[in-house]
Short mmCIF file of C-alpha atoms in Angstrom, two decimals:
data_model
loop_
_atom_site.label_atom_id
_atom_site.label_comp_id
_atom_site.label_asym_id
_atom_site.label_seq_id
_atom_site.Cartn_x
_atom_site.Cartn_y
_atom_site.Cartn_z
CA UNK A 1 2.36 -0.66 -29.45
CA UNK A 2 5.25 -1.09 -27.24
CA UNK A 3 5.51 -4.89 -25.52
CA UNK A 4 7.51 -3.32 -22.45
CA UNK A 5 7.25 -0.34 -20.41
CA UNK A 6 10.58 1.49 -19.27
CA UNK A 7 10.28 2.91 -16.09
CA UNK A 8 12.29 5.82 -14.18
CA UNK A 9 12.52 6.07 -10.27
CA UNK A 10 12.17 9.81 -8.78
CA UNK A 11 14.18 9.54 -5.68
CA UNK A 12 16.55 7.01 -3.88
CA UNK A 13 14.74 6.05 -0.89
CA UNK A 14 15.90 3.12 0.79
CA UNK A 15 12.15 0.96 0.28
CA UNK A 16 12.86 2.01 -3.36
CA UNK A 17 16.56 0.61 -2.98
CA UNK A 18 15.74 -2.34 -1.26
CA UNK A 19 11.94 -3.65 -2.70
CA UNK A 20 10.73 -1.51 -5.28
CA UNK A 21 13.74 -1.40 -7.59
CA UNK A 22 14.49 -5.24 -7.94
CA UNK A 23 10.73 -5.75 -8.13
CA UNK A 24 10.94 -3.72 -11.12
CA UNK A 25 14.16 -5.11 -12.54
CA UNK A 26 12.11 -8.60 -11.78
CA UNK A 27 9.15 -8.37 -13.49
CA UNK A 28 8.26 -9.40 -17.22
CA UNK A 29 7.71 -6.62 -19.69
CA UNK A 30 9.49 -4.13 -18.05
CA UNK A 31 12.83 -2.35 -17.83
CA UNK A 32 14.13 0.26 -15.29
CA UNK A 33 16.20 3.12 -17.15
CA UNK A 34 16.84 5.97 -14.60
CA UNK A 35 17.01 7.20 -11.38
CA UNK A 36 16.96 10.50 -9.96
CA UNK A 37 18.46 12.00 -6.68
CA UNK A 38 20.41 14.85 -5.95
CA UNK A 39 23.38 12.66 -3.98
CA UNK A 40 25.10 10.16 -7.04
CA UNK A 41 25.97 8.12 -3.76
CA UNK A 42 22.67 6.71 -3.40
CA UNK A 43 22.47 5.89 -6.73
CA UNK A 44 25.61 3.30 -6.73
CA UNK A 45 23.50 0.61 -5.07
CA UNK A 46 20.96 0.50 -8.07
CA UNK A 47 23.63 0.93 -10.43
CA UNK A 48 24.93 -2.30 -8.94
CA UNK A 49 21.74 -3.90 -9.72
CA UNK A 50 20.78 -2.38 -13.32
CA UNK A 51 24.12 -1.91 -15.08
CA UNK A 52 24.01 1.19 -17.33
CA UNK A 53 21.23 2.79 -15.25
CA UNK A 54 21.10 6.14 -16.02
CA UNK A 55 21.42 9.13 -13.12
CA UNK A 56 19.35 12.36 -13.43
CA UNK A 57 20.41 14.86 -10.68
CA UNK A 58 16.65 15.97 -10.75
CA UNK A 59 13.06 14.25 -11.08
CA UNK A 60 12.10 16.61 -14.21
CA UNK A 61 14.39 15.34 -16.05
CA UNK A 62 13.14 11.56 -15.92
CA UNK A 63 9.96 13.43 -16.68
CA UNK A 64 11.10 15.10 -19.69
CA UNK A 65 12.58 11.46 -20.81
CA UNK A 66 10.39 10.32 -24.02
CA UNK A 67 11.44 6.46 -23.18
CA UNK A 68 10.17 6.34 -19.93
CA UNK A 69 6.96 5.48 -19.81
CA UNK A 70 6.13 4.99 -16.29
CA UNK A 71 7.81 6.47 -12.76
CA UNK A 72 7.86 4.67 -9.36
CA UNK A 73 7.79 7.65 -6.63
CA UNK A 74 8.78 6.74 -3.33
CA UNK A 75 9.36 10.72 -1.74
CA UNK A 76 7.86 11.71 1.43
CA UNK A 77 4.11 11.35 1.89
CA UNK A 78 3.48 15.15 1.59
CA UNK A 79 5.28 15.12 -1.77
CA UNK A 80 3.51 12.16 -3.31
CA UNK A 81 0.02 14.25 -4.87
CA UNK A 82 2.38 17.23 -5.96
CA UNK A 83 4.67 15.24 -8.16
CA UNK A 84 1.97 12.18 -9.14
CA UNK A 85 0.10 14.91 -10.94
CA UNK A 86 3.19 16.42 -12.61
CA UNK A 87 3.86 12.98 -14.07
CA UNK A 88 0.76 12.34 -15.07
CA UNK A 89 0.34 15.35 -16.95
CA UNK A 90 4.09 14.90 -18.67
CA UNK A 91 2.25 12.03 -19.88
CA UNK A 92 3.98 9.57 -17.82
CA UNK A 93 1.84 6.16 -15.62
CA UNK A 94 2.38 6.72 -12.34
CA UNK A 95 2.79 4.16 -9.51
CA UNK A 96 3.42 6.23 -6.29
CA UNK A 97 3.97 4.64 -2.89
CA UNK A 98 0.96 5.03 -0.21
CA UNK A 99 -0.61 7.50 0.37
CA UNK A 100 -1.13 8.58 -2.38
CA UNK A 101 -2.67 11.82 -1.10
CA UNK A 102 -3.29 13.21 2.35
CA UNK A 103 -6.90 13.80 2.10
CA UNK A 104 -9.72 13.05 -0.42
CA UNK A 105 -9.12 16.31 -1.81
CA UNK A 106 -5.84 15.19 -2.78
CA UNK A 107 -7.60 11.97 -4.57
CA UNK A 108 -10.02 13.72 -6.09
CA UNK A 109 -7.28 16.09 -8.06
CA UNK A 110 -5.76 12.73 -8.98
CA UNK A 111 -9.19 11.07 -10.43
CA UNK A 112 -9.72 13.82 -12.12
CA UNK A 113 -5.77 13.75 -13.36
CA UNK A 114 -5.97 10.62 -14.44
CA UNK A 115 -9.32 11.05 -16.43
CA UNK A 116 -8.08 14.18 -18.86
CA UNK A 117 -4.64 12.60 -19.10
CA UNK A 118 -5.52 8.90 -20.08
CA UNK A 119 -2.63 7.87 -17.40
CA UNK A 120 -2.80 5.02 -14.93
CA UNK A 121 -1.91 6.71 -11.67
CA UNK A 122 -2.24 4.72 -8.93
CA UNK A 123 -0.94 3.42 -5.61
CA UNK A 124 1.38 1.08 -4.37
CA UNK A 125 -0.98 -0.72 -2.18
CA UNK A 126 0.35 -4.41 -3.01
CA UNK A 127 -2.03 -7.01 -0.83
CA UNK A 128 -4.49 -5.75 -3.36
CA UNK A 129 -2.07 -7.51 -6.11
CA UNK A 130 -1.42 -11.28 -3.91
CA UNK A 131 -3.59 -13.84 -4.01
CA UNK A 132 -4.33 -14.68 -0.39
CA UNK A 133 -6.26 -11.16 -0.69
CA UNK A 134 -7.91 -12.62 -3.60
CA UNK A 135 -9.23 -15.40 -2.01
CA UNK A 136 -9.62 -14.19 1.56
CA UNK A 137 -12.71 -11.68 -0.69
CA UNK A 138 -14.07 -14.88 -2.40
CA UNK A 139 -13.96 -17.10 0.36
CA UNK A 140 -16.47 -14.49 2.88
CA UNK A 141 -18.47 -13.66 0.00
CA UNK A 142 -19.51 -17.73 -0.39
CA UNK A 143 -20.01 -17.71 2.91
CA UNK A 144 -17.14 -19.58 4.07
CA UNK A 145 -17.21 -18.86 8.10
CA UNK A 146 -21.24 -18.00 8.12
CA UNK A 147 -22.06 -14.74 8.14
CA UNK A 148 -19.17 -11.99 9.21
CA UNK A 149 -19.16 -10.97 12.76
CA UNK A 150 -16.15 -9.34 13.70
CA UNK A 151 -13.01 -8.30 12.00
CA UNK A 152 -9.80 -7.13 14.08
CA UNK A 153 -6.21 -6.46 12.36
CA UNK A 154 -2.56 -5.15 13.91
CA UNK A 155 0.14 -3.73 12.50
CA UNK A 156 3.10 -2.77 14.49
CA UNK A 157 6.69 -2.31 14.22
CA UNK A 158 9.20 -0.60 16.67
CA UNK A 159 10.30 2.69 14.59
CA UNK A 160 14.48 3.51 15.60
CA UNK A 161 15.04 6.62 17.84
CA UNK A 162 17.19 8.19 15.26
CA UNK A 163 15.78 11.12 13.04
CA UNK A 164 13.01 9.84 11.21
CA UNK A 165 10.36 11.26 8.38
CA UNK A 166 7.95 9.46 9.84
CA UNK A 167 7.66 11.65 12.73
CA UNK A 168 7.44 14.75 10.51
CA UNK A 169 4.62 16.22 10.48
CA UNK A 170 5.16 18.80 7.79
CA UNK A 171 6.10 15.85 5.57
CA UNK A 172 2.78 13.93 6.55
CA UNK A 173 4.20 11.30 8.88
CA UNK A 174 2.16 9.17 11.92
CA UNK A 175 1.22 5.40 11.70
CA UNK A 176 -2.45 5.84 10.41
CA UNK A 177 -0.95 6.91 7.07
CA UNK A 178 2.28 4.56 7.04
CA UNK A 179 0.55 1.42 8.30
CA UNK A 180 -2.93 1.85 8.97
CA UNK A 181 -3.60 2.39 5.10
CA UNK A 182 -3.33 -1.85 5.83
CA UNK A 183 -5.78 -3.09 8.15
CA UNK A 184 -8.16 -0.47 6.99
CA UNK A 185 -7.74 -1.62 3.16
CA UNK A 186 -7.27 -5.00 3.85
CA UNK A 187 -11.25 -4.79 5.57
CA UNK A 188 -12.60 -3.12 2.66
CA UNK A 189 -10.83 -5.33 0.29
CA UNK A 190 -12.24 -8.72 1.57
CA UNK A 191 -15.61 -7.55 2.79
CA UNK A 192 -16.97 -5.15 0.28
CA UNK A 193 -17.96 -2.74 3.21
CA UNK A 194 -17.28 0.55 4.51
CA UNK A 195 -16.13 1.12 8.11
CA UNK A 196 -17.09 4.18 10.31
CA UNK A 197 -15.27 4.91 12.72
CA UNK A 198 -17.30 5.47 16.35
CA UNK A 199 -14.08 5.48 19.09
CA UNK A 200 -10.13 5.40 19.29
CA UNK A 201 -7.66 5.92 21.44
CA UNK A 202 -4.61 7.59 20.00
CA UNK A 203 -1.10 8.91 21.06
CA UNK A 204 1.27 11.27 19.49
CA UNK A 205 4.45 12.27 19.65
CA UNK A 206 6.02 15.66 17.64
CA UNK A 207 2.53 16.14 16.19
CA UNK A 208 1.61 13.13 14.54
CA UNK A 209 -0.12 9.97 15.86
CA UNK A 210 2.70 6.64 17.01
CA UNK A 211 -0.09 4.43 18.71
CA UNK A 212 -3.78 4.14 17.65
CA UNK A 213 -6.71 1.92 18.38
CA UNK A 214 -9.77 2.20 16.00
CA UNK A 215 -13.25 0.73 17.16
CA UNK A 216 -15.42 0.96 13.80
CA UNK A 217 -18.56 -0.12 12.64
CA UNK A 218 -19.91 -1.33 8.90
CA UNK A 219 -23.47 -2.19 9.09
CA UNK A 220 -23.61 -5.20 11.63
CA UNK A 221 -19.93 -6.16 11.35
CA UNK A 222 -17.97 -4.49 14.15
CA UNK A 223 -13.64 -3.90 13.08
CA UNK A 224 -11.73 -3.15 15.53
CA UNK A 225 -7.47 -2.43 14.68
CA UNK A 226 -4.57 -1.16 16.22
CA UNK A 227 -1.43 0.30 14.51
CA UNK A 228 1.51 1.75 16.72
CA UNK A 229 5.26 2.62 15.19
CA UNK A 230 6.35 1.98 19.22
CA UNK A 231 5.84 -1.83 19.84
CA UNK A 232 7.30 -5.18 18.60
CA UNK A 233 6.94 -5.76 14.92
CA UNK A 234 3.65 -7.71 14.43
CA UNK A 235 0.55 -8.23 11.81
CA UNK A 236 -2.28 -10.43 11.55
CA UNK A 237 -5.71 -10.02 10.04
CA UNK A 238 -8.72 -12.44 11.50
CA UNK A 239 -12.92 -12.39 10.46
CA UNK A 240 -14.57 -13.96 12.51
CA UNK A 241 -18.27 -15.41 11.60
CA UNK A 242 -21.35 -17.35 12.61
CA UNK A 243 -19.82 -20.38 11.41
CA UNK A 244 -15.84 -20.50 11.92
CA UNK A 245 -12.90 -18.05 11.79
CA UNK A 246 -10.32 -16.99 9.07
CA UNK A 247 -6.92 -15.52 9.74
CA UNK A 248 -4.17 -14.29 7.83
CA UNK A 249 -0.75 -14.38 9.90
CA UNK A 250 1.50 -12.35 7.04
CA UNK A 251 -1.12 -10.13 6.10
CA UNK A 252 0.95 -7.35 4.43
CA UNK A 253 4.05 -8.19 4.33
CA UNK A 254 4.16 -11.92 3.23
CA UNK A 255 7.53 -13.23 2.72
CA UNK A 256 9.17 -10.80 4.63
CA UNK A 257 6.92 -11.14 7.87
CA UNK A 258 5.90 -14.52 7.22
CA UNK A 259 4.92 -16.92 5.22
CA UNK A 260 1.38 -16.32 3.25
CA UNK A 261 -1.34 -18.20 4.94
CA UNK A 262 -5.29 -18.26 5.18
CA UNK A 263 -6.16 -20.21 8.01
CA UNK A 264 -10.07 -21.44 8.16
CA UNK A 265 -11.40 -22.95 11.62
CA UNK A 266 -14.90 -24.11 11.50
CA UNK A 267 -16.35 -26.04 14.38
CA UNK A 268 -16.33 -29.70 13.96
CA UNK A 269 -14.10 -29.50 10.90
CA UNK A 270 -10.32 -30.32 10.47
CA UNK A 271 -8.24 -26.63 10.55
CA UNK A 272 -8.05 -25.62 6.29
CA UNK A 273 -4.54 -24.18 5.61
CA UNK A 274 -4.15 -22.52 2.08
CA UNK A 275 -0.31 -21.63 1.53
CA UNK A 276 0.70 -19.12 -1.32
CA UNK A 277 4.93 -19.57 -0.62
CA UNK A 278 6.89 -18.06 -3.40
CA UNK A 279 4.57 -15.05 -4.47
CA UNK A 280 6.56 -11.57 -4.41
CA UNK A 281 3.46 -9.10 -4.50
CA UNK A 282 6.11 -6.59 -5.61
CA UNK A 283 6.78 -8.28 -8.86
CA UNK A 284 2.94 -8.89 -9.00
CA UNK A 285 2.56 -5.42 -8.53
CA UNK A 286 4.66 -4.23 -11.44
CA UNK A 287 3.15 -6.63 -13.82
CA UNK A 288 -0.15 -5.71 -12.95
CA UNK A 289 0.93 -2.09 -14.23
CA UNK A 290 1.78 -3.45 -17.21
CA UNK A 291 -0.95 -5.40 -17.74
CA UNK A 292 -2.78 -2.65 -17.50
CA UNK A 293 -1.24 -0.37 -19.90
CA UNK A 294 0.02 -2.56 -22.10
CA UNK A 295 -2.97 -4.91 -22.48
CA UNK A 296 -5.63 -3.30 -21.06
CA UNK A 297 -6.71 -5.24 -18.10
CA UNK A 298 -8.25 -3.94 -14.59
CA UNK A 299 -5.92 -3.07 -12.16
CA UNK A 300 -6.71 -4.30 -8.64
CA UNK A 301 -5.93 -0.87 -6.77
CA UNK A 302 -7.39 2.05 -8.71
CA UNK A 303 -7.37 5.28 -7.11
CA UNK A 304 -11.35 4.82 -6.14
CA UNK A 305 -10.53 2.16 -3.96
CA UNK A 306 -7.35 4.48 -2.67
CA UNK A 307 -9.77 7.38 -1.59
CA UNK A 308 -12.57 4.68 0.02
CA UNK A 309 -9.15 4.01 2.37
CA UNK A 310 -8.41 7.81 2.66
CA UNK A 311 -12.44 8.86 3.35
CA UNK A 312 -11.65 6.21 6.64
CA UNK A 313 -8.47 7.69 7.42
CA UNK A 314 -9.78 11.10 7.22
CA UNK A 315 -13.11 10.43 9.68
CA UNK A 316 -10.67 9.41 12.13
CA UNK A 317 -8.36 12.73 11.59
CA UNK A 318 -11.65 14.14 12.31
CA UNK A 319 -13.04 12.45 15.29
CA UNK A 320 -8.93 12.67 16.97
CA UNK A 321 -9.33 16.79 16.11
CA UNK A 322 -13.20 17.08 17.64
#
C-alpha cells in the first residue's frame, strides 16, 4: 500500500491559492501533483510554491491521472455535488470545500457515492479537525458549565462591492451556505443535538440571503446565531449553562481571526483559559484524509454529519420560502 497520497487540485480559486494548497504541500504523507484551470496565469502562483507542478487545462484530466489519488475541489458551490461524484466514481478521494451539496438530496447521492465506490468523499469543514472543537464536545458532555442553557454564535465579514460569486444565485451563493455551515456545525459538533429552527429574520440582496438571524430550538437548549456577508468581520461561539459559561473567541477561523481559545467562567472560580497557538486545522485537515485512507482511521467530518448541517440549513430555506 502506498505511504503517501498525491493529490490534484480542480480549479485555481484564490482560498485554494492561498490556504488549501500550502496546507496540502504542508502536511505529512502527502504530495500535490497538478492543478487544473483553464487560465495558465492562475496557475504561476502554485507553481511558485510546488516546483514541477503539473498544469491540466481541464479537471478530467487530473481525473483520468492514475497517480493522483485524491482531488481538493474548491469551484463554485453549485458545482461542488456534480464534480465530487465524478471523482469519486473515477476512483479518486474527494475533499470538496463546503457545501458539499445544496440540499440533502445532493448528500444523499454522495452517501450513496461513496458507499458503491469505497471513496472517502467528504467536506472541508475544518473546526471538526482542531482541537478546541475537540474539547469544547468533551468538556459539555462532563458537565463542565452545568447543564446547557443557551448557545449563541456570529459570523460576519464585510463582502467587497465588486462582482462576487457569492451573490450568485445560480451558482448557490448567500451567507447561510458560505458561513452559516459554522455556527450551525459548530452547535451540533459540541452538543450532540439537533437544532430546529422556529424564527429568523433574513435579508437578501440579488436573490440570495446577506444578513440572517436564526432563533432555534434542540430539546430545552435554545441557539440563537446570526451570519451577515454586510457587517464588520467578527466570530465567536459561547454555551452558556446552569453552572458557568464557555466561549470560543476564534471559533472558525483560528489563527487567522484569532488566536484559539476556550474560555470557562464558573461562578466563584478563577476564569480557565485553554490556548491551542500553533495548530493549522488546514494541515490537520489533510492529514486526517490521509489517515483515513491510508491507515484506516475515522475521519471527524463524514458526509452524515455534512447532511445533519444541510437538513438545518434546508428547514430554514423552508421556513424563509413559507
Amino acid at each position: 500500500m502506498t505511504q503517501h497520497l498525491t493529490w490534484g487540485i480542480l480549479g485555481a480559486s484564490g482560498f485554494a491559492r492561498k490556504i488549501t494548497a500550502p496546507a496540502i504541500h504542508a502536511a505529512r504523507r502527502t504530495h500535490l501533483k497538478s492543478i487544473a484551470t483553464r487560465d495558465p496565469s492562475k496557475a504561476v502562483p502554485f507553481e511558485d510554491l510546488v516546483p514541477g507542478l503539473r498544469v491540466e487545462s481541464s479537471y478530467d484530466a487530473i481525473l483520468a491521472d492514475p497517480e493522483i489519488d485524491a482531488v481538493y475541489i474548491p469551484l463554485p458551490n453549485a458545482l461542488h455535488t456534480e464534480w465530487s461524484l465524478k471523482a469519486a466514481e473515477a476512483g479518486k478521494h474527494v475533499l470538496c470545500e463546503k457545501p458539499i451539496g445544496l440540499t440533502t438530496d445532493d448528500l444523499d447521492q454522495l452517501i450513496a457515492a461513496r458507499e458503491a465506490t469505497g471513496r472517502l468523499i467528504a467536506e472541508a469543514w475544518m473546526p471538526a479537525h482542531h482541537p478546541q472543537w475537540q474539547r469544547t464536545r468533551a468538556l459539555i458532555a462532563e458537565g463542565a458549565i452545568g447543564r446547557l442553557h443557551h448557545v449563541t454564535g456570529t459570523f460576519t465579514y464585510a463582502l467587497g462591492e465588486t462582482p462576487n460569486i457569492r451573490l450568485s444565485q445560480a451558482l448557490g451563493g448567500g451567507g447561510l451556505r458560505d458561513i452559516g455551515v459554522y455556527p450551525i456545525g459548530a452547535f451540533r459538533l459540541a452538543t450532540g443535538l439537533e437544532p430546529e429552527p422556529l424564527h429568523l429574520d433574513m435579508e437578501r440582496e440579488e436573490g440570495v440571503d446577506t444578513k440572517t438571524w436564526v432563533a432555534a430550538r434542540a430539546g430545552e437548549v435554545r441557539f440563537d446565531f446570526h451570519v451577515s456577508m454586510r457587517a464588520a468581520r467578527y466570530q465567536h461561539m459561547m454555551f452558556h449553562g446552569t453552572e458557568g459559561t464557555l466561549s470560543l473567541p476564534a471559533p472558525f477561523n483560528p489563527g487567522v481571526y484569532g488566536e484559539a481559545r476556550i474560555i470557562i467562567a464558573r461562578e466563584g472560580a478563577d476564569v480557565q483559559v485553554i490556548r491551542y497557538p500553533g495548530i493549522d486545522q488546514y494541515v490537520a485537515q489533510v492529514e486526517a484524509v490521509a489517515a483515513h485512507v491510508l491507515d484506516g482511521e475515522g475521519f471527524a467530518c463524514p458526509l452524515e454529519f455534512s447532511r445533519g448541517t444541510q437538513a438545518v440549513l434546508d428547514a430554514i430555506f423552508d421556513r424563509a420560502e413559507g
